[in-house]
mmCIF file of C-alpha atoms (C1' of nucleotides) in Angstrom:
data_model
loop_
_atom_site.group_PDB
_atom_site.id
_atom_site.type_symbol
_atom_site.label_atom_id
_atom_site.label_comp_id
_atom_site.label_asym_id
_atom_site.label_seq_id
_atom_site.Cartn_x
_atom_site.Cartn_y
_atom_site.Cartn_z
ATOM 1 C CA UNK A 1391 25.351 -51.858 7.047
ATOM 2 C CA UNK A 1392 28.675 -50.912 8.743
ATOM 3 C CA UNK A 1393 31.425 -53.272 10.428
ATOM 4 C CA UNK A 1394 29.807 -53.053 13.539
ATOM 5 C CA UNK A 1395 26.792 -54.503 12.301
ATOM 6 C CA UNK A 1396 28.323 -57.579 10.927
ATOM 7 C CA UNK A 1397 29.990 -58.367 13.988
ATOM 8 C CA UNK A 1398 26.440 -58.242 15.475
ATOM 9 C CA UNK A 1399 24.882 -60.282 12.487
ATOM 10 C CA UNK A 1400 27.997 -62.980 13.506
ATOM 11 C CA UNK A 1401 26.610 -62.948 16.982
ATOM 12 C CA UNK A 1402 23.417 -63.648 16.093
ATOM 13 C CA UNK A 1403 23.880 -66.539 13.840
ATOM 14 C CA UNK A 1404 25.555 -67.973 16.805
ATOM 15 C CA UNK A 1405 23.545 -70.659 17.393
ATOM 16 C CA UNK A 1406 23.413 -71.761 14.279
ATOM 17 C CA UNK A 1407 27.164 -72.413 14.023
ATOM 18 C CA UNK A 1408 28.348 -76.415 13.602
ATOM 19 C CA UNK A 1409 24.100 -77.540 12.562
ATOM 20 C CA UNK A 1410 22.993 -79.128 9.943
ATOM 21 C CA UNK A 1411 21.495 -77.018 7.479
ATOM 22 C CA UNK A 1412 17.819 -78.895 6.797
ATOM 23 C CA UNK A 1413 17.249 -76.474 3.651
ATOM 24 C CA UNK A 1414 18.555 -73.868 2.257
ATOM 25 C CA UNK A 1415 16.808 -71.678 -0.752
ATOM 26 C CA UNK A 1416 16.755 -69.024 -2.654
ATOM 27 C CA UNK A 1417 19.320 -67.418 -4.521
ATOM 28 C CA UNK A 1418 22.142 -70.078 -3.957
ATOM 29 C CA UNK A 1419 24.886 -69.048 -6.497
ATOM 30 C CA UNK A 1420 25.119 -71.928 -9.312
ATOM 31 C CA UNK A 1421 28.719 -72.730 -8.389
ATOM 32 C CA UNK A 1422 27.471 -73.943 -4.705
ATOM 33 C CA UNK A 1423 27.405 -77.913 -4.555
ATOM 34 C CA UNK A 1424 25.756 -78.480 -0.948
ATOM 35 C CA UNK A 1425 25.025 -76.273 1.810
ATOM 36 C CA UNK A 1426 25.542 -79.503 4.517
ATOM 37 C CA UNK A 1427 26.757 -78.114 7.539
ATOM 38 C CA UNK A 1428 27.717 -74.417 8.268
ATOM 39 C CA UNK A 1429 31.074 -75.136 9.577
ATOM 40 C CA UNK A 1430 31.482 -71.198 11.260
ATOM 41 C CA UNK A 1431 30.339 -67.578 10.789
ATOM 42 C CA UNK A 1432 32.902 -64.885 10.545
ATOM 43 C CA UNK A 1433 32.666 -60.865 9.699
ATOM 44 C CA UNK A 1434 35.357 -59.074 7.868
ATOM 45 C CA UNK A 1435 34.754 -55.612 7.293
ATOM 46 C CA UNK A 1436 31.264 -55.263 5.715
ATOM 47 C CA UNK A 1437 30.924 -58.896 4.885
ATOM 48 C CA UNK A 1438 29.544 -61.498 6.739
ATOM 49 C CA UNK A 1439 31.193 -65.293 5.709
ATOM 50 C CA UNK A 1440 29.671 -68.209 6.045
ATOM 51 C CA UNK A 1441 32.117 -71.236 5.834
ATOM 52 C CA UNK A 1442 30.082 -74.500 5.349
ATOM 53 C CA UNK A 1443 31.741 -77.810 4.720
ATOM 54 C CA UNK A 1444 32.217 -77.650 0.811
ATOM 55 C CA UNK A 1445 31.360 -73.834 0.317
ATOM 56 C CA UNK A 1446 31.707 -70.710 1.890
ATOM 57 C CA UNK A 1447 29.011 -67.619 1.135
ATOM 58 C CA UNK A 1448 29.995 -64.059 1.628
ATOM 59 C CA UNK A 1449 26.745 -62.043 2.036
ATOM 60 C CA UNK A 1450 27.108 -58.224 1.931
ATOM 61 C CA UNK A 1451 23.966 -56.363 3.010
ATOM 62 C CA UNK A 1452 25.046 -52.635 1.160
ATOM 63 C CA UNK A 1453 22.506 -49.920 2.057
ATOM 64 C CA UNK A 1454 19.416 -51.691 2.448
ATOM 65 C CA UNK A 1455 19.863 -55.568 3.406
ATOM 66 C CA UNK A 1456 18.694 -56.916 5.905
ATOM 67 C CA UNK A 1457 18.009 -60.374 7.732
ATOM 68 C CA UNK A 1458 16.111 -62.009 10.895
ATOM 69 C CA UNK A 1459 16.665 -64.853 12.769
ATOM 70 C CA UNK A 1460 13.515 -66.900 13.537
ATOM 71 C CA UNK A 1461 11.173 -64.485 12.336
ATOM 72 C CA UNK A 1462 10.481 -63.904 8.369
ATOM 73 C CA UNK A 1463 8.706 -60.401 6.088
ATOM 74 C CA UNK A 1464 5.999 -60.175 3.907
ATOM 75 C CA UNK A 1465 8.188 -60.556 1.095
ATOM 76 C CA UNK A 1466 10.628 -63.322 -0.163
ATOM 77 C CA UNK A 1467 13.604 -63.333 1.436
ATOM 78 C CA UNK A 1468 16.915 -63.505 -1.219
ATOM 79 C CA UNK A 1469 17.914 -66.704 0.950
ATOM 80 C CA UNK A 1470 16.472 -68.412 3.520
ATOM 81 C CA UNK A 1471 18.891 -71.140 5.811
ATOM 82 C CA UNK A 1472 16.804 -73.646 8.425
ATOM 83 C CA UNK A 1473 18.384 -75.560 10.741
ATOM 84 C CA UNK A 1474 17.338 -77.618 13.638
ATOM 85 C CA UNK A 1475 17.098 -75.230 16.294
ATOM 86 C CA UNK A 1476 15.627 -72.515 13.986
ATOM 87 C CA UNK A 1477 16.212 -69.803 10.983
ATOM 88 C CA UNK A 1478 17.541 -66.935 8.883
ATOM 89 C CA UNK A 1479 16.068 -64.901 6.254
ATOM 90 C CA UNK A 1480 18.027 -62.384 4.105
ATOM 91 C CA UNK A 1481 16.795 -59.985 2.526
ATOM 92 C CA UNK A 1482 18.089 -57.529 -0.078
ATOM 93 C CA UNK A 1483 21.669 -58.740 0.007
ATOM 94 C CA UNK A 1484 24.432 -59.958 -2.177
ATOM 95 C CA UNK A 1485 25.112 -63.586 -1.996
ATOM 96 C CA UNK A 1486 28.585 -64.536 -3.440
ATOM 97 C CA UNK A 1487 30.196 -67.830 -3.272
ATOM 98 C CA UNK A 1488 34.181 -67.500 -2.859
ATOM 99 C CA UNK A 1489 36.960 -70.058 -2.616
ATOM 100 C CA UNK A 1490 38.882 -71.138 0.254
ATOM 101 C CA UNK A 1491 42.084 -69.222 -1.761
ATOM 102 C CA UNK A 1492 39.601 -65.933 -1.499
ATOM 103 C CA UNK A 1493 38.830 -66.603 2.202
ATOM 104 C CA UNK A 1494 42.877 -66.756 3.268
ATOM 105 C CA UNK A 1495 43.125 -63.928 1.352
ATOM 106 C CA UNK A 1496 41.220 -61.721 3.768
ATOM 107 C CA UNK A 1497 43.853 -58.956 5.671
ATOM 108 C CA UNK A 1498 42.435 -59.318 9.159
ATOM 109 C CA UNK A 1499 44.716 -56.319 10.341
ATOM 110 C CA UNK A 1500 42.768 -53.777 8.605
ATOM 111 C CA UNK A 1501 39.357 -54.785 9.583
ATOM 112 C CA UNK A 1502 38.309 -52.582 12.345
ATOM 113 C CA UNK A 1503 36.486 -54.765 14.206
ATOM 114 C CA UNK A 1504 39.024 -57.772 14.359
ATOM 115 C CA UNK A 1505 41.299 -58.789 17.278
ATOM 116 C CA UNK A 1506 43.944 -58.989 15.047
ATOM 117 C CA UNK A 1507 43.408 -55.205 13.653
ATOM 118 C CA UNK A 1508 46.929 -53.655 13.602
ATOM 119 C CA UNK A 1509 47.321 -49.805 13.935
ATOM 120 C CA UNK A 1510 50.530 -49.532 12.587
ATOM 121 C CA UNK A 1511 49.621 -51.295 9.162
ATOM 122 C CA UNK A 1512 46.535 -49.517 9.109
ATOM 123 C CA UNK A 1513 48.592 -46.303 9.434
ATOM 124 C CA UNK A 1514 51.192 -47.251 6.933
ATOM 125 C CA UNK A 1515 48.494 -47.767 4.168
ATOM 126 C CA UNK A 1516 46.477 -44.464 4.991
ATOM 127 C CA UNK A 1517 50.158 -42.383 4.897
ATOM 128 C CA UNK A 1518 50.472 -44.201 1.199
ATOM 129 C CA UNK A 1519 47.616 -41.687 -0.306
ATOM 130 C CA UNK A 1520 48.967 -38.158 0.842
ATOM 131 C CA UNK A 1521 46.939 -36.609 -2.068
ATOM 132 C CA UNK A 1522 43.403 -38.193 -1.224
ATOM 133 C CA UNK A 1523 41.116 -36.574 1.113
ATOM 134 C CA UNK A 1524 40.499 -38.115 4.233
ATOM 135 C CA UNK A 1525 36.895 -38.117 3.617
ATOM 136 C CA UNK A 1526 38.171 -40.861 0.773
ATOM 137 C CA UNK A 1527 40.432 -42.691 2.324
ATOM 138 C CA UNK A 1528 38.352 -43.633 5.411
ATOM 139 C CA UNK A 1529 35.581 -45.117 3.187
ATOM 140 C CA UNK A 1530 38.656 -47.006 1.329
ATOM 141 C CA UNK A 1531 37.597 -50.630 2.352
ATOM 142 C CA UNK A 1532 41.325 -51.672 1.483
ATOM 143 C CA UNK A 1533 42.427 -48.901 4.373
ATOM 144 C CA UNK A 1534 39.469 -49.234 6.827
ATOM 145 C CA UNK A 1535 37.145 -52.307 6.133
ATOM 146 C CA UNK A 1536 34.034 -51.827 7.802
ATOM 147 C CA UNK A 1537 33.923 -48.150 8.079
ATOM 148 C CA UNK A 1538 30.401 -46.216 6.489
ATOM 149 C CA UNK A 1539 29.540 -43.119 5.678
ATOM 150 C CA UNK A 1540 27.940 -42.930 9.291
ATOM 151 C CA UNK A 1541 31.090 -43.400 10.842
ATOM 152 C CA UNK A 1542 33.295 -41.301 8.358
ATOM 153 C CA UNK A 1543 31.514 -38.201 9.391
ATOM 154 C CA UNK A 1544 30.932 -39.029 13.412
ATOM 155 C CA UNK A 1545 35.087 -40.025 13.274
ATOM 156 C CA UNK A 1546 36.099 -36.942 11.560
ATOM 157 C CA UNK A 1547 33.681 -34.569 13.524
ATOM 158 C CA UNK A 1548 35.332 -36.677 17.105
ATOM 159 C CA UNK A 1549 38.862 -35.546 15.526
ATOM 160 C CA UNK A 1550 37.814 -32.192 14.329
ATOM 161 C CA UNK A 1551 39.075 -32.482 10.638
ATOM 162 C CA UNK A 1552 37.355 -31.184 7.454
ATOM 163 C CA UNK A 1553 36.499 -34.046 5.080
ATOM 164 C CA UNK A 1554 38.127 -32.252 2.520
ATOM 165 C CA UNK A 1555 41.641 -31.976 3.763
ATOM 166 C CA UNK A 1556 44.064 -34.286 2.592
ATOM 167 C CA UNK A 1557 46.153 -36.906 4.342
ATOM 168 C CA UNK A 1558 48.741 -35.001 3.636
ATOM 169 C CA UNK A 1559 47.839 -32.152 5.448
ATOM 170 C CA UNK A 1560 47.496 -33.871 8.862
ATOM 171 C CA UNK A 1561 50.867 -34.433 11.203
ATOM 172 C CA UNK A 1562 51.559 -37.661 11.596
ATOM 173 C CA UNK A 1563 50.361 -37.228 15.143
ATOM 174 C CA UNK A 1564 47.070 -36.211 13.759
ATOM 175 C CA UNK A 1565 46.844 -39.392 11.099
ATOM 176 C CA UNK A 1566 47.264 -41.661 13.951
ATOM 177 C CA UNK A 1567 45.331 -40.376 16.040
ATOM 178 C CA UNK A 1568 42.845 -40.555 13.023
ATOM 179 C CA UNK A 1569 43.500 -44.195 12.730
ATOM 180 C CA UNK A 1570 43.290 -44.798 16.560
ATOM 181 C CA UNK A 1571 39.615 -43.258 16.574
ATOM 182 C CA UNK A 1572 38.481 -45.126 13.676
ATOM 183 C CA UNK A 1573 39.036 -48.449 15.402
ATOM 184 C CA UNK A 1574 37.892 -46.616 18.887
ATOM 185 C CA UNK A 1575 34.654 -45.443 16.897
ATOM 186 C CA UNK A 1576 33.841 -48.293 15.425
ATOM 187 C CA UNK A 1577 33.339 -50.381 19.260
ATOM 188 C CA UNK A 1578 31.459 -46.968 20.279
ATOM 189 C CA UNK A 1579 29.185 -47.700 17.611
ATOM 190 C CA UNK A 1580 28.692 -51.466 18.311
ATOM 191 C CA UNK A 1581 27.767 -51.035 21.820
ATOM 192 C CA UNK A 1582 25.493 -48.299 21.164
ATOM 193 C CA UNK A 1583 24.131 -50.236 18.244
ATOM 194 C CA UNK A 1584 23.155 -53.343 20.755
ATOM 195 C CA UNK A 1585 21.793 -50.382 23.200
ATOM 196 C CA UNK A 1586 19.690 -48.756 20.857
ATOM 197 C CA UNK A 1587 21.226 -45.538 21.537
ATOM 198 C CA UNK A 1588 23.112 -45.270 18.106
ATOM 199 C CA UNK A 1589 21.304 -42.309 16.420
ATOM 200 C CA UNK A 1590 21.267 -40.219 19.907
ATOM 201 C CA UNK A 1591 24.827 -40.064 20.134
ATOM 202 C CA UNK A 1592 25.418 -38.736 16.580
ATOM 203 C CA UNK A 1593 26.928 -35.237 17.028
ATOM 204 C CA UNK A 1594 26.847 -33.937 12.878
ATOM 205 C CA UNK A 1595 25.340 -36.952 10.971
ATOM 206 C CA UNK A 1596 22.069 -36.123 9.465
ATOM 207 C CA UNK A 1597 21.818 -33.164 12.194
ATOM 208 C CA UNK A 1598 20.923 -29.961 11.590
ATOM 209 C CA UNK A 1599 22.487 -28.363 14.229
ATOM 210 C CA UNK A 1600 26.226 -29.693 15.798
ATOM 211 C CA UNK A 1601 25.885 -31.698 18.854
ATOM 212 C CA UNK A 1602 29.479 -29.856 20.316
ATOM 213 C CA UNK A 1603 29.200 -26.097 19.613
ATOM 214 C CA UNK A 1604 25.000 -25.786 18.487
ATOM 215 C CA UNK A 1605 25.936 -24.088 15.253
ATOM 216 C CA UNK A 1606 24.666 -24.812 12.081
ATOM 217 C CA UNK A 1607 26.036 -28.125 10.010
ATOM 218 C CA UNK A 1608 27.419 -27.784 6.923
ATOM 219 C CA UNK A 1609 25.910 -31.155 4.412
ATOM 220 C CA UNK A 1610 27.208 -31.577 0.697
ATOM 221 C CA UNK A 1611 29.070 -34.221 -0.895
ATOM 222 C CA UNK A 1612 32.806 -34.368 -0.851
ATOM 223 C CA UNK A 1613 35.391 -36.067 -2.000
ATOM 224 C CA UNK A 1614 35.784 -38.576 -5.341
ATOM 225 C CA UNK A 1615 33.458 -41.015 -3.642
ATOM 226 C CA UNK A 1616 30.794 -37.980 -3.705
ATOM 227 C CA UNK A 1617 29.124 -39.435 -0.490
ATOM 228 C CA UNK A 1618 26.853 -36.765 1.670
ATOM 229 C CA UNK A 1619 29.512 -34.976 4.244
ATOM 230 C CA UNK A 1620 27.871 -33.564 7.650
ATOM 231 C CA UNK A 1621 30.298 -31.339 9.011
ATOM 232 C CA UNK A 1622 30.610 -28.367 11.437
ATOM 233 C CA UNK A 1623 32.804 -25.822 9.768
ATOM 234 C CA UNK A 1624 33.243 -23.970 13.056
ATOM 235 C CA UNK A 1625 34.317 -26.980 15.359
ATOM 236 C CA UNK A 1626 36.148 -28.677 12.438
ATOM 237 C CA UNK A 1627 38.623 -27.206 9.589
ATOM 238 C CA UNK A 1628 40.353 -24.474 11.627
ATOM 239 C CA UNK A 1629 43.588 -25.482 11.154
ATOM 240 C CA UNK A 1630 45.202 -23.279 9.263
ATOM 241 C CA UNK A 1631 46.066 -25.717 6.685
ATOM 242 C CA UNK A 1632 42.006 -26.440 6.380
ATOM 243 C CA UNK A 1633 40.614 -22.959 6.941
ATOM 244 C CA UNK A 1634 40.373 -22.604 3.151
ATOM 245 C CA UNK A 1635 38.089 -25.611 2.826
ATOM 246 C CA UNK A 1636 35.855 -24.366 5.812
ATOM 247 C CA UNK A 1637 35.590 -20.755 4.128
ATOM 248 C CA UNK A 1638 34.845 -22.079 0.268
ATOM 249 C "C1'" DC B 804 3.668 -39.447 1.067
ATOM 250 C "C1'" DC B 805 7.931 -38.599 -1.064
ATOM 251 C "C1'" DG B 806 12.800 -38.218 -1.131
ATOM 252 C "C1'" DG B 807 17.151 -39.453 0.696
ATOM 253 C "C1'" DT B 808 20.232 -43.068 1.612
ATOM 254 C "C1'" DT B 809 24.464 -47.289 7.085
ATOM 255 C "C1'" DG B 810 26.987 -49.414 -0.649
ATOM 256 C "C1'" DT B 811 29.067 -51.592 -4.505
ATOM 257 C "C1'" DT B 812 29.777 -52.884 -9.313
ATOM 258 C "C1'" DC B 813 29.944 -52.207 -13.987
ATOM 259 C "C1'" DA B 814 29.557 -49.999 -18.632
ATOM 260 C "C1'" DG B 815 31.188 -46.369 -21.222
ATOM 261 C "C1'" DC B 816 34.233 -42.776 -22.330
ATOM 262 C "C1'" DG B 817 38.513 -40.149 -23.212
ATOM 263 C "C1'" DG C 43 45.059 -49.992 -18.397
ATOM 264 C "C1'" DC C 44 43.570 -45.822 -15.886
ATOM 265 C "C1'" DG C 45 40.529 -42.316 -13.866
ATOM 266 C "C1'" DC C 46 36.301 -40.689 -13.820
ATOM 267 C "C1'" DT C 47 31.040 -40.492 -14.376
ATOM 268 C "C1'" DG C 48 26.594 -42.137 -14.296
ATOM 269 C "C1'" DA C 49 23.439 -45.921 -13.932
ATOM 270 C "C1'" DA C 50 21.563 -49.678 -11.757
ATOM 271 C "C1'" DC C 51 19.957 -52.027 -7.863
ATOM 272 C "C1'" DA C 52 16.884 -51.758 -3.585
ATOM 273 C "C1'" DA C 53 13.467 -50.918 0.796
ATOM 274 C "C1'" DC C 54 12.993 -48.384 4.854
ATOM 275 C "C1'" DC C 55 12.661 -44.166 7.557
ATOM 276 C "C1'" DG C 56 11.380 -39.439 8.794
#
DNA sequence: CCGGTTGTTCAGCG
DNA sequence: GCGCTGAACAACCG
């Protein structure tokens, strides 16, 4: 689950924001002393933080969480939450209990989805790693929290780089306008998350065929991080710099 | 129906 | 301590 999607997951635990919690159970880290009241709900990045009055719980869903609100699956969930004017399950998820010195620790300017989200620090931290490939460095939670493999390959395919070249091979017009479409991306994806439209406006990720020029996509893993790349060697890695990465 | 995968952490090694 | 690799975990979709 991507940045987007945690943003959405705060929205829907709206309601639930400032109740009571009547029970809570499940797999309730040993450190937790009582889940009274759930204080606020707040997303950084991939994680979704749950501040109650004595603890806070930072669920992260990885690749195959999941939860529902009011509504429960065949199986048990990892943590269930009721309150008076209803429920969450959670499935699949990691449940982590951190300390209010963990919580003000968050960086709120590099998380994509955040009001405070700042495009110059963002930049400044990417332009650190001129060796790593950008592939890399936009899955690098410490550069862009929140950002997926989905949106790695949609973001570099929208600003026509190869995953393998390196930061160092962009101008710096190119690496921020890198870092302006990751945080431009990311919104994309939210609203056509809550649409339903996501997966029809992919142009290269898990296609077959690229959604700009109808030739053939290139898929293999790249980078350190060795996560599946969907790429379109003829709309992206022409730079000169990049050709040799599109021909090898 | 089977295989890939919207992700992270940790053990083990050199 | 570092970089790197592979394993482990897990459930849904096409």
């Amino acid at each position: 689950m991507e940045g987007p999607s945690l943003v959405i997951f705060k929205e829907d635990m709206a309601p639930f924001a400032g109740k009571k919690v009547i029970e809570a159970w499940g797999s309730i880290p040993e450190s937790v002393q009582a889940l009274k009241k759930l204080k606020k709900v707040l997303s950084w990045g991939k994680h979704g933080i749950l501040v109650f009055d004595s603890d806070i719980l930072r669920i992260h869903f990885l690749m195959f969480g999941s939860y529902l609100v009011n509504a429960r699956k065949d199986r048990e969930p990892k943590l269930s939450l009721v309150f008076p004017n209803g429920f969450v399950n959670f499935y699949t998820c990691s449940v982590k209990a951190i300390s209010p010195a963990e919580l003000s620790a968050y960086d709120w300017s590099i998380d994509l989805m955040s009001p405070d989200w700042n495009e110059k620090a963002v930049r400044k931290k990417a332009a650190e790693k001129p060796g790593r490939m950008v592939c890399d460095v936009l899955m690098d939670q410490t550069v862009f929290a929140g950002l997926g493999n989905i949106m790695k390959n949609e973001i570099l395919y929208n600003r026509r780089l190869h995953p393998e070249a390196r930061i160092g091979d962009l101008s710096s017009k190119e690496l921020t306008l890198l870092v302006r479409e990751a945080r431009s991306y990311s919104f994309a994806f939210y609203h056509w998350k809550l649409a339903g439209v996501l997966r029809k406006n992919w142009a290269v990720f898990r296609k077959r065929i690229c959604g700009g020029c109808g030739q053939s996509v290139t898929k293999r893993e790249t980078g350190i991080g060795a996560r599946m790349s969907y790429y379109c060697s003829h709309c992206q890695g022409n730079s000169p710099k990049l050709r040799s990465f599109a021909e090898a």
